[in-house]
XYZ file of C-alpha atoms in Angstrom:
183
model
C 10.028 16.006 52.367
C 13.080 15.510 50.329
C 13.696 17.353 46.940
C 14.887 13.974 45.511
C 11.284 12.760 45.974
C 9.601 15.682 44.351
C 11.806 15.979 41.098
C 10.850 12.509 39.867
C 7.241 12.944 40.822
C 7.006 16.141 38.812
C 8.698 14.591 35.902
C 6.281 11.732 35.883
C 3.331 14.033 35.960
C 4.734 16.247 33.245
C 5.230 13.100 31.112
C 1.727 11.815 31.807
C 0.425 15.319 30.877
C 2.221 15.297 27.570
C 0.895 11.821 26.742
C -2.709 12.790 27.574
C -2.203 15.934 25.440
C -1.056 13.761 22.499
C -3.963 11.396 22.749
C -6.356 14.270 22.285
C -4.992 15.150 18.912
C -7.402 14.177 16.059
C -5.579 12.196 13.415
C -7.883 13.680 10.748
C -6.355 17.104 11.462
C -2.711 16.086 11.138
C -1.493 17.702 7.904
C -0.345 15.391 5.116
C 3.056 16.141 3.562
C 1.487 15.081 0.167
C -0.864 18.215 0.009
C 0.178 20.319 -2.847
C 2.553 17.644 -4.138
C 2.289 15.385 -7.174
C 0.245 12.207 -6.396
C 2.569 9.287 -5.726
C 2.235 7.111 -8.891
C 1.446 3.268 -8.564
C 0.829 0.677 -11.161
C -1.276 -2.085 -9.571
C -3.300 -5.056 -10.909
C -7.022 -4.556 -11.328
C -9.187 -6.558 -8.952
C -11.430 -7.987 -11.520
C -8.870 -8.239 -14.258
C -5.426 -8.876 -12.640
C -3.794 -9.041 -16.088
C -4.456 -5.263 -16.469
C -3.220 -2.577 -14.409
C -4.405 0.815 -13.113
C -2.227 3.808 -12.083
C -2.538 7.329 -10.925
C -1.376 8.467 -14.530
C -4.536 6.879 -15.841
C -6.550 9.704 -14.099
C -4.487 12.579 -15.546
C -6.803 15.454 -16.775
C -9.533 14.636 -14.329
C -10.322 15.760 -10.694
C -10.410 12.296 -9.041
C -10.459 10.551 -5.691
C -8.364 7.705 -4.315
C -9.994 5.744 -1.563
C -7.726 3.230 0.292
C -9.900 0.439 1.956
C -9.893 -3.233 3.072
C -12.556 -5.908 3.325
C -11.555 -6.479 6.893
C -11.837 -2.811 7.858
C -15.040 -2.033 9.814
C -14.544 1.681 9.412
C -14.303 1.128 5.552
C -17.759 -0.710 5.692
C -19.063 2.240 7.698
C -18.024 4.764 5.166
C -18.983 2.879 2.060
C -22.546 4.216 1.730
C -21.414 7.750 2.177
C -18.584 7.351 -0.373
C -20.952 5.571 -2.767
C -23.330 8.468 -2.655
C -20.582 11.078 -3.111
C -19.235 9.217 -6.199
C -22.774 8.885 -7.700
C -23.772 12.471 -6.907
C -20.563 14.245 -8.023
C -19.729 11.776 -10.908
C -16.052 11.819 -9.782
C -13.873 9.337 -11.063
C -12.427 7.131 -8.177
C -9.886 4.587 -7.613
C -10.389 2.151 -4.910
C -7.184 0.794 -3.635
C -7.754 -2.586 -1.852
C -5.159 -2.557 0.891
C -3.501 -5.725 2.261
C -6.615 -7.839 2.203
C -5.313 -10.923 3.930
C -7.222 -14.063 5.015
C -8.034 -15.930 1.830
C -6.000 -18.389 -0.121
C -7.016 -16.646 -3.343
C -6.085 -12.942 -2.815
C -9.022 -10.783 -3.649
C -11.867 -13.186 -2.912
C -12.941 -11.272 0.133
C -12.672 -7.891 -1.643
C -14.892 -9.250 -4.427
C -17.429 -10.571 -2.015
C -17.306 -7.249 -0.061
C -18.039 -5.137 -3.078
C -20.614 -7.681 -4.433
C -22.481 -7.222 -1.013
C -22.167 -3.496 -0.668
C -21.847 -2.258 -4.243
C -18.844 -1.152 -6.285
C -18.862 2.618 -6.863
C -15.236 2.859 -8.183
C -14.093 3.596 -11.611
C -11.362 1.056 -11.087
C -10.249 -1.210 -8.143
C -6.515 -1.519 -7.694
C -5.114 -4.368 -5.638
C -2.222 -3.437 -3.229
C -1.619 -6.915 -1.877
C 1.693 -6.038 -0.120
C 0.826 -2.622 1.000
C 3.712 -0.935 -0.853
C 1.712 1.600 -2.789
C -0.235 2.411 0.356
C 3.015 3.097 2.048
C 4.182 5.443 -0.761
C 0.803 7.372 -0.089
C 1.735 7.625 3.566
C -1.166 5.453 4.756
C -1.085 4.916 8.538
C -4.541 3.076 8.533
C -7.567 2.503 6.424
C -9.711 3.994 5.225
C -8.062 6.969 3.873
C -9.289 9.304 1.063
C -7.440 11.682 -1.174
C -8.568 14.180 -3.665
C -6.444 15.095 -6.721
C -6.783 17.943 -9.217
C -6.625 17.571 -12.937
C -2.871 17.944 -12.839
C -2.438 15.075 -10.487
C -1.554 17.358 -7.417
C -2.870 16.028 -4.088
C -5.289 18.650 -2.665
C -6.867 16.996 0.214
C -6.596 13.911 2.501
C -9.074 12.507 4.919
C -7.987 9.934 7.421
C -10.630 7.648 8.708
C -14.082 7.095 7.521
C -15.603 9.892 5.670
C -18.929 11.144 6.909
C -21.862 13.146 5.327
C -20.847 16.470 6.973
C -17.110 16.239 5.603
C -18.609 15.304 2.131
C -20.979 18.318 2.102
C -18.761 20.898 3.850
C -15.411 20.017 2.452
C -15.100 17.484 -0.280
C -17.943 18.528 -2.586
C -16.939 22.243 -2.511
C -13.390 21.231 -3.240
C -14.191 19.007 -6.152
C -16.404 21.968 -7.486
C -13.548 24.500 -6.886
C -10.994 22.151 -8.594
C -13.190 21.496 -11.625
C -13.664 25.316 -12.210
C -9.890 26.099 -11.642
C -8.834 23.462 -14.141
C -11.235 24.904 -16.844
Protein backbone atom coordinates (compact mmCIF):
# COMPACT_ATOMS: atom_id res chain seq x y z
CA UNK A 1 0.00 0.00 0.00
CA UNK A 2 0.89 3.62 -0.47
CA UNK A 3 2.44 5.77 2.32
CA UNK A 4 0.06 8.59 1.41
CA UNK A 5 -2.82 6.38 2.54
CA UNK A 6 -1.29 5.47 5.93
CA UNK A 7 -0.33 8.98 7.08
CA UNK A 8 -3.91 10.38 7.09
CA UNK A 9 -5.19 7.13 8.58
CA UNK A 10 -2.68 7.28 11.44
CA UNK A 11 -3.46 10.97 12.00
CA UNK A 12 -7.19 10.18 12.10
CA UNK A 13 -6.78 7.42 14.71
CA UNK A 14 -4.46 9.61 16.78
CA UNK A 15 -7.08 12.37 16.80
CA UNK A 16 -9.84 9.92 17.76
CA UNK A 17 -7.63 8.60 20.57
CA UNK A 18 -7.04 12.11 21.92
CA UNK A 19 -10.75 12.91 21.81
CA UNK A 20 -11.64 9.69 23.65
CA UNK A 21 -8.96 10.42 26.26
CA UNK A 22 -10.46 13.90 26.80
CA UNK A 23 -13.95 12.47 27.24
CA UNK A 24 -12.70 10.30 30.09
CA UNK A 25 -11.64 13.32 32.17
CA UNK A 26 -13.96 13.93 35.12
CA UNK A 27 -15.00 17.61 35.22
CA UNK A 28 -15.14 17.39 39.03
CA UNK A 29 -11.38 16.83 39.01
CA UNK A 30 -10.55 19.85 36.87
CA UNK A 31 -8.86 22.35 39.20
CA UNK A 32 -10.45 25.76 39.58
CA UNK A 33 -8.33 28.89 39.17
CA UNK A 34 -10.33 30.36 42.06
CA UNK A 35 -8.91 27.99 44.69
CA UNK A 36 -6.76 30.04 47.07
CA UNK A 37 -8.07 33.32 45.62
CA UNK A 38 -10.52 35.84 47.10
CA UNK A 39 -14.11 34.93 46.29
CA UNK A 40 -15.43 37.03 43.41
CA UNK A 41 -17.80 39.59 44.86
CA UNK A 42 -21.34 40.03 43.64
CA UNK A 43 -24.27 42.16 44.66
CA UNK A 44 -27.50 40.53 43.59
CA UNK A 45 -31.16 40.98 44.49
CA UNK A 46 -32.64 38.57 47.01
CA UNK A 47 -35.25 36.17 45.64
CA UNK A 48 -37.90 36.92 48.26
CA UNK A 49 -37.04 40.61 48.74
CA UNK A 50 -35.81 41.92 45.36
CA UNK A 51 -35.38 45.44 46.76
CA UNK A 52 -32.65 44.05 49.06
CA UNK A 53 -29.31 42.63 47.94
CA UNK A 54 -26.93 39.91 49.05
CA UNK A 55 -23.20 39.78 48.39
CA UNK A 56 -20.14 37.68 49.14
CA UNK A 57 -18.98 40.49 51.43
CA UNK A 58 -22.04 39.83 53.64
CA UNK A 59 -20.45 36.51 54.61
CA UNK A 60 -17.07 37.86 55.72
CA UNK A 61 -15.94 36.41 59.01
CA UNK A 62 -17.77 33.12 58.41
CA UNK A 63 -16.86 29.83 56.79
CA UNK A 64 -19.59 29.66 54.15
CA UNK A 65 -20.89 27.89 51.07
CA UNK A 66 -22.08 29.23 47.73
CA UNK A 67 -24.35 26.83 45.85
CA UNK A 68 -25.23 27.81 42.28
CA UNK A 69 -28.45 26.18 41.09
CA UNK A 70 -31.51 26.60 38.86
CA UNK A 71 -35.09 25.33 39.03
CA UNK A 72 -34.78 23.84 35.52
CA UNK A 73 -31.69 21.83 36.51
CA UNK A 74 -32.39 18.12 37.17
CA UNK A 75 -29.00 17.52 38.88
CA UNK A 76 -29.77 20.48 41.20
CA UNK A 77 -32.95 18.72 42.27
CA UNK A 78 -30.99 15.50 42.79
CA UNK A 79 -28.43 17.19 45.08
CA UNK A 80 -30.91 19.31 47.05
CA UNK A 81 -31.64 16.76 49.79
CA UNK A 82 -27.90 16.15 50.33
CA UNK A 83 -27.20 19.90 50.40
CA UNK A 84 -30.09 20.53 52.80
CA UNK A 85 -28.76 17.85 55.14
CA UNK A 86 -25.23 19.29 55.01
CA UNK A 87 -26.42 22.80 55.81
CA UNK A 88 -28.62 21.62 58.70
CA UNK A 89 -25.95 19.32 60.15
CA UNK A 90 -23.04 21.74 59.94
CA UNK A 91 -25.04 24.94 60.48
CA UNK A 92 -22.93 26.53 57.76
CA UNK A 93 -24.18 29.81 56.26
CA UNK A 94 -25.03 29.24 52.61
CA UNK A 95 -25.96 31.52 49.75
CA UNK A 96 -28.00 29.85 47.05
CA UNK A 97 -27.38 31.65 43.76
CA UNK A 98 -30.35 31.05 41.45
CA UNK A 99 -28.75 31.01 38.01
CA UNK A 100 -30.50 32.09 34.81
CA UNK A 101 -33.95 30.78 35.70
CA UNK A 102 -35.79 31.27 32.43
CA UNK A 103 -39.25 30.21 31.40
CA UNK A 104 -41.55 32.47 33.36
CA UNK A 105 -42.94 35.90 32.71
CA UNK A 106 -42.26 36.92 36.28
CA UNK A 107 -38.65 35.98 36.91
CA UNK A 108 -38.25 33.99 40.07
CA UNK A 109 -41.67 32.31 40.12
CA UNK A 110 -40.19 28.92 39.27
CA UNK A 111 -37.40 29.33 41.82
CA UNK A 112 -39.93 30.24 44.54
CA UNK A 113 -42.09 27.21 43.64
CA UNK A 114 -39.02 24.96 43.54
CA UNK A 115 -37.89 26.02 47.02
CA UNK A 116 -41.46 25.80 48.37
CA UNK A 117 -41.63 22.20 47.15
CA UNK A 118 -38.13 21.02 48.10
CA UNK A 119 -37.43 23.30 51.07
CA UNK A 120 -35.20 26.33 51.39
CA UNK A 121 -32.01 25.55 53.30
CA UNK A 122 -30.24 28.75 52.28
CA UNK A 123 -29.28 31.66 54.51
CA UNK A 124 -30.04 33.88 51.51
CA UNK A 125 -31.09 33.28 47.91
CA UNK A 126 -29.48 35.56 45.33
CA UNK A 127 -30.96 36.02 41.86
CA UNK A 128 -28.47 35.94 38.98
CA UNK A 129 -30.99 36.49 36.19
CA UNK A 130 -28.46 37.26 33.47
CA UNK A 131 -25.78 34.86 34.66
CA UNK A 132 -23.11 37.55 34.98
CA UNK A 133 -22.19 36.69 38.58
CA UNK A 134 -22.05 33.02 37.65
CA UNK A 135 -19.63 33.86 34.86
CA UNK A 136 -17.47 35.78 37.35
CA UNK A 137 -17.37 32.59 39.43
CA UNK A 138 -16.35 30.54 36.39
CA UNK A 139 -19.57 28.54 36.27
CA UNK A 140 -19.67 26.12 33.36
CA UNK A 141 -22.87 24.39 34.41
CA UNK A 142 -25.14 23.97 37.38
CA UNK A 143 -24.98 22.91 40.09
CA UNK A 144 -21.62 24.11 41.35
CA UNK A 145 -20.70 24.45 45.01
CA UNK A 146 -17.89 26.49 46.56
CA UNK A 147 -16.56 26.58 50.14
CA UNK A 148 -15.00 29.82 51.45
CA UNK A 149 -12.98 30.46 54.60
CA UNK A 150 -13.57 33.30 57.07
CA UNK A 151 -11.33 35.60 55.04
CA UNK A 152 -13.43 35.06 51.91
CA UNK A 153 -10.86 32.87 50.17
CA UNK A 154 -12.21 30.09 47.94
CA UNK A 155 -10.98 26.80 49.42
CA UNK A 156 -12.94 24.22 47.44
CA UNK A 157 -15.10 23.86 44.34
CA UNK A 158 -17.36 20.94 43.50
CA UNK A 159 -18.72 20.74 39.96
CA UNK A 160 -21.97 18.83 39.55
CA UNK A 161 -24.39 17.55 42.17
CA UNK A 162 -22.78 16.92 45.53
CA UNK A 163 -23.31 13.43 46.89
CA UNK A 164 -23.15 12.03 50.44
CA UNK A 165 -19.63 10.61 50.12
CA UNK A 166 -18.25 13.98 48.98
CA UNK A 167 -20.00 15.67 51.90
CA UNK A 168 -18.67 13.17 54.46
CA UNK A 169 -15.17 12.70 53.03
CA UNK A 170 -14.35 16.19 51.72
CA UNK A 171 -16.74 19.01 52.55
CA UNK A 172 -17.44 18.44 56.28
CA UNK A 173 -13.76 17.80 57.14
CA UNK A 174 -12.82 20.94 55.20
CA UNK A 175 -15.44 23.06 56.99
CA UNK A 176 -14.24 21.73 60.37
CA UNK A 177 -10.61 22.46 59.46
CA UNK A 178 -11.40 25.99 58.24
CA UNK A 179 -13.38 26.77 61.39
CA UNK A 180 -10.44 25.67 63.56
CA UNK A 181 -7.86 27.57 61.47
CA UNK A 182 -9.82 30.77 61.65
CA UNK A 183 -10.00 30.57 65.43
